[in-house]
Tab-separated table of C-alpha atoms in Angstrom:
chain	number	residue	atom	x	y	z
A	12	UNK	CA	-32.684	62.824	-2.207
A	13	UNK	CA	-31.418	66.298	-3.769
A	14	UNK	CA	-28.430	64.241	-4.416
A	15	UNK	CA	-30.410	61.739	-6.632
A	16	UNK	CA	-32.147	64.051	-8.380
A	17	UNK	CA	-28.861	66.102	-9.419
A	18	UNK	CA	-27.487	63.176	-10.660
A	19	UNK	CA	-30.387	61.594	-12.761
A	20	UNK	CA	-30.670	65.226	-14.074
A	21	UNK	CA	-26.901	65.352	-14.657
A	22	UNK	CA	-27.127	61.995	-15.921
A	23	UNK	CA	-30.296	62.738	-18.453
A	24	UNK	CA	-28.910	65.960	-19.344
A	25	UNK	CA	-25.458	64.448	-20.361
A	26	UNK	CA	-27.607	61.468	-22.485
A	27	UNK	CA	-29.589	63.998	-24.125
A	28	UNK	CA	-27.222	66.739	-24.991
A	29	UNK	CA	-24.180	64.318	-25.928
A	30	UNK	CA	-26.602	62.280	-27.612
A	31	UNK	CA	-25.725	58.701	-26.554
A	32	UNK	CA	-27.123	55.836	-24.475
A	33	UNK	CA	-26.454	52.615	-23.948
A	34	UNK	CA	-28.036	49.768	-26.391
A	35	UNK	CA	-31.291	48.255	-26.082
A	36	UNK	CA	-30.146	45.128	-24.439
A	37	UNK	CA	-27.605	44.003	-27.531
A	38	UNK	CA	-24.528	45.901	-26.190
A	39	UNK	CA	-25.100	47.966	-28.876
A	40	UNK	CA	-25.575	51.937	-28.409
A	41	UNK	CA	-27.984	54.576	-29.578
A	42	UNK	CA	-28.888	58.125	-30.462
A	43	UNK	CA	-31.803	59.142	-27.791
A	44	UNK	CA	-32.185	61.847	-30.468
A	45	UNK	CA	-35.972	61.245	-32.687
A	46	UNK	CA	-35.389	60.185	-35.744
A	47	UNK	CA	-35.900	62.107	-38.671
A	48	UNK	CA	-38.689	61.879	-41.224
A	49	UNK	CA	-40.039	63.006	-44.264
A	50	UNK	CA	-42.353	65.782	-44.086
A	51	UNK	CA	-44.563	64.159	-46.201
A	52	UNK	CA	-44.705	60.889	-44.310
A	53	UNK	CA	-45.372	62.790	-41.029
A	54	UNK	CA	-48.041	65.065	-40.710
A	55	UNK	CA	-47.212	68.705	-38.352
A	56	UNK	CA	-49.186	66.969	-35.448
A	57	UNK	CA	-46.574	63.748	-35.058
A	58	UNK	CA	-43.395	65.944	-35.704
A	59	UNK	CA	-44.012	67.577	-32.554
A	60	UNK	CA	-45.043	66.567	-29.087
A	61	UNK	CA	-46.758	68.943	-26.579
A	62	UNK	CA	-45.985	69.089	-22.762
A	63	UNK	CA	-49.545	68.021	-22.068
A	64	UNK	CA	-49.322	65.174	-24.564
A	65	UNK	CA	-46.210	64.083	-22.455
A	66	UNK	CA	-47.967	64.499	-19.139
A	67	UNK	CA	-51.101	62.506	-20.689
A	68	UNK	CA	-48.673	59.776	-21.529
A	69	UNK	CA	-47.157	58.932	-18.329
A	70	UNK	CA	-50.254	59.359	-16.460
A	71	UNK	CA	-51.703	56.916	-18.560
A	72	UNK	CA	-48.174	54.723	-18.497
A	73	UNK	CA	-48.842	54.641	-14.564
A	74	UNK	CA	-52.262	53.597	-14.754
A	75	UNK	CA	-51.985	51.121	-17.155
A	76	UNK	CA	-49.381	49.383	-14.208
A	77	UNK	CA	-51.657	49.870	-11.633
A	78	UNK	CA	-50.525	53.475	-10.179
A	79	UNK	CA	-53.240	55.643	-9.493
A	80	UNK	CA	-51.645	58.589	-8.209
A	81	UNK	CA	-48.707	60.446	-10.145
A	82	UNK	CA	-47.645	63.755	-8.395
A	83	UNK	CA	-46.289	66.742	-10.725
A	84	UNK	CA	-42.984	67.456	-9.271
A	85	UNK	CA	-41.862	70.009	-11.949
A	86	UNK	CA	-43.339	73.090	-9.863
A	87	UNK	CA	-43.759	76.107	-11.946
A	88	UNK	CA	-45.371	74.370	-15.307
A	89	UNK	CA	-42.190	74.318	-17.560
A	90	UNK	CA	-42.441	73.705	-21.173
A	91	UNK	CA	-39.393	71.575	-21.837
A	92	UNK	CA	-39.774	69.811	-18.820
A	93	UNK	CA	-42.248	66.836	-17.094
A	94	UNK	CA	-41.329	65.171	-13.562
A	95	UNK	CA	-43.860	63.361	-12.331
A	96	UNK	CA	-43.130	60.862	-8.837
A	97	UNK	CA	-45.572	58.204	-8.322
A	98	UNK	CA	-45.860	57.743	-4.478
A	99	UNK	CA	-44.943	53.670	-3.294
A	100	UNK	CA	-43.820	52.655	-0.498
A	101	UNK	CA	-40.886	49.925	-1.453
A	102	UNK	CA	-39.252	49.684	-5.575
A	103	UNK	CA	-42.517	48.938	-7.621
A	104	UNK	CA	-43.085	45.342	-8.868
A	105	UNK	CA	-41.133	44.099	-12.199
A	106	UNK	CA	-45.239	42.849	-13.350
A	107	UNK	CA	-46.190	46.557	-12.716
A	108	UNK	CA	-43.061	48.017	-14.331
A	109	UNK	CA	-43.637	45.974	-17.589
A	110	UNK	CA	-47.404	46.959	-17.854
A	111	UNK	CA	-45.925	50.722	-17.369
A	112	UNK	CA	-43.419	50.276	-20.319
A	113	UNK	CA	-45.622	48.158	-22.448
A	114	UNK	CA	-48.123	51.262	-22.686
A	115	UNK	CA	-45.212	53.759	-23.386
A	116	UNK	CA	-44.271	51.561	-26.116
A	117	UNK	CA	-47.867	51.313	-27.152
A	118	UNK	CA	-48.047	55.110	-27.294
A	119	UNK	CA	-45.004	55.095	-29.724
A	120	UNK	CA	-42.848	56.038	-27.202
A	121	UNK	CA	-38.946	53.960	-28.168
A	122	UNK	CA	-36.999	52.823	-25.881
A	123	UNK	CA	-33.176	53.367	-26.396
A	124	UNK	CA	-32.129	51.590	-23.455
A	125	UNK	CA	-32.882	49.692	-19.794
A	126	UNK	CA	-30.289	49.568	-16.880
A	127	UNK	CA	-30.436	47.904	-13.923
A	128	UNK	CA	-28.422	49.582	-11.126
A	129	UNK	CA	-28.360	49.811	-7.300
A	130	UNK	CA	-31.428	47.946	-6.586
A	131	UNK	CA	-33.554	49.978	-8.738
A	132	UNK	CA	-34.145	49.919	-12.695
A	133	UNK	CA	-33.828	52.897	-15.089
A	134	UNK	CA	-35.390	53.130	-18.892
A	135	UNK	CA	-34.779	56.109	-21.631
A	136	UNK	CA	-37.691	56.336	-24.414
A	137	UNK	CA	-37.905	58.679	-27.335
A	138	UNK	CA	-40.516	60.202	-28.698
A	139	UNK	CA	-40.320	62.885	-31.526
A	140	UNK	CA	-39.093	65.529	-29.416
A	141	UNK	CA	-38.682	64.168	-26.269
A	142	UNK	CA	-36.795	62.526	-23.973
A	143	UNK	CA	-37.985	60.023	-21.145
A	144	UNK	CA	-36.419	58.548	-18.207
A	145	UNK	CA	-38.902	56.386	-16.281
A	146	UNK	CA	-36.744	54.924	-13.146
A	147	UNK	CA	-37.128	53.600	-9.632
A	148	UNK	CA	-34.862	53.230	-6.419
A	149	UNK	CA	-34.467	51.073	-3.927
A	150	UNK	CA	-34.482	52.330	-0.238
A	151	UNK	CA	-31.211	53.789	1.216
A	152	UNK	CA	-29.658	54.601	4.918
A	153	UNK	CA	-29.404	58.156	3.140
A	154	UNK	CA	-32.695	58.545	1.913
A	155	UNK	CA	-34.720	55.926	3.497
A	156	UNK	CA	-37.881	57.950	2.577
A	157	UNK	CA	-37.413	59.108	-0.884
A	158	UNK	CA	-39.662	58.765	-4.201
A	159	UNK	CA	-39.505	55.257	-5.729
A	160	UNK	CA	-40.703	55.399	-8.693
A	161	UNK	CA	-40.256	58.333	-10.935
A	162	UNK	CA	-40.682	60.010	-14.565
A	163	UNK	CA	-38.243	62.703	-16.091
A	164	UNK	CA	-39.338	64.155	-19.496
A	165	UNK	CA	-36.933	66.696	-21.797
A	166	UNK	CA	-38.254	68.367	-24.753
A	167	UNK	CA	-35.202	67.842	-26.798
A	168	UNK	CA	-35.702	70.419	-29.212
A	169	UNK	CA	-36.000	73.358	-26.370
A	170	UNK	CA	-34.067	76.169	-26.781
A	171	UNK	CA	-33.478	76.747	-23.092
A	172	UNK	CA	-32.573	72.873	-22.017
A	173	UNK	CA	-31.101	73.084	-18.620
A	174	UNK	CA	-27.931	71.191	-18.401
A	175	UNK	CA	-28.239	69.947	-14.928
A	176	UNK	CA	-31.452	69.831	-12.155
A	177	UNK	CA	-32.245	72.226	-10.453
A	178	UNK	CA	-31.862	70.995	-6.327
């Protein structure tokens, strides 16, 4: 598992710091970087999203698919950073998965791209300032009892964004 998570976080780091993706499902690519916007078209609140307003978000992404617990995995409260695991015993349902990314959208939340890979699936979404992979994994002979279903949030405006996980 500390595998996995070094390379999602090497994987989300590299996205977010080098700035590219893959498309949105037209081969295309782009920026996980928010877009920019007038200041008078945005108001101070929208220009910035809090940790908590992330945290709120996926919680209520999770419900919305039928999830009803989502365990902080982040340890110490960081404020660039949300990982949250919701607990399943196989890959989640695709039904359940698109009620999860329906409400991100819903919230406003973009989403720059969706890969399929390894029995699992793995989404990036935007949102003003942050950065969020929502992605589950299929069972393996190495980790037969790891997390599922998971959410990894980057503010992408920190000034201390840590280029890799931390094991």
């Amino acid at each position: 598992m500390r595998a996995g998570a070094l390379t999602v976080g090497a994987v989300m780091a590299a996205v977010l710091l080098a700035g590219c993706g893959g498309g949105t499902g037209d081969g295309g690519s782009k920026s996980p970087r928010p877009k920019g916007g007038s200041a008078s078209a945005t108001s101070a609140k929208e220009t910035r999203l809090s940790r908590g307003t992330v945290r709120r978000n996926v919680r209520a992404a999770a419900a919305a698919g039928g999830f009803d617990r989502v365990v902080d995995r982040a340890g110490t409260p960081a404020r660039c950073r949300v990982i949250a695991a919701v607990p399943t015993d196989d890959v989640p349902k695709a039904a359940a998965l698109a009620k999860v990314v329906a409400d991100l959208k819903g919230r406003g939340w973009e989403q720059v791209f969706r890969k399929p890979e390894d029995g699992g699936v793995t989404w990036l979404f935007t949102k003003v300032n942050w950065g969020l992979y929502v992605f589950t994994t299929a069972p393996s002979k190495e980790d037969p009892d790891g997390l599922r279903f998971t959410f990894s949030g980057q503010r992408l405006d920190c000034p201390n964004a840590p280029a890799t996980a931390s094991p």
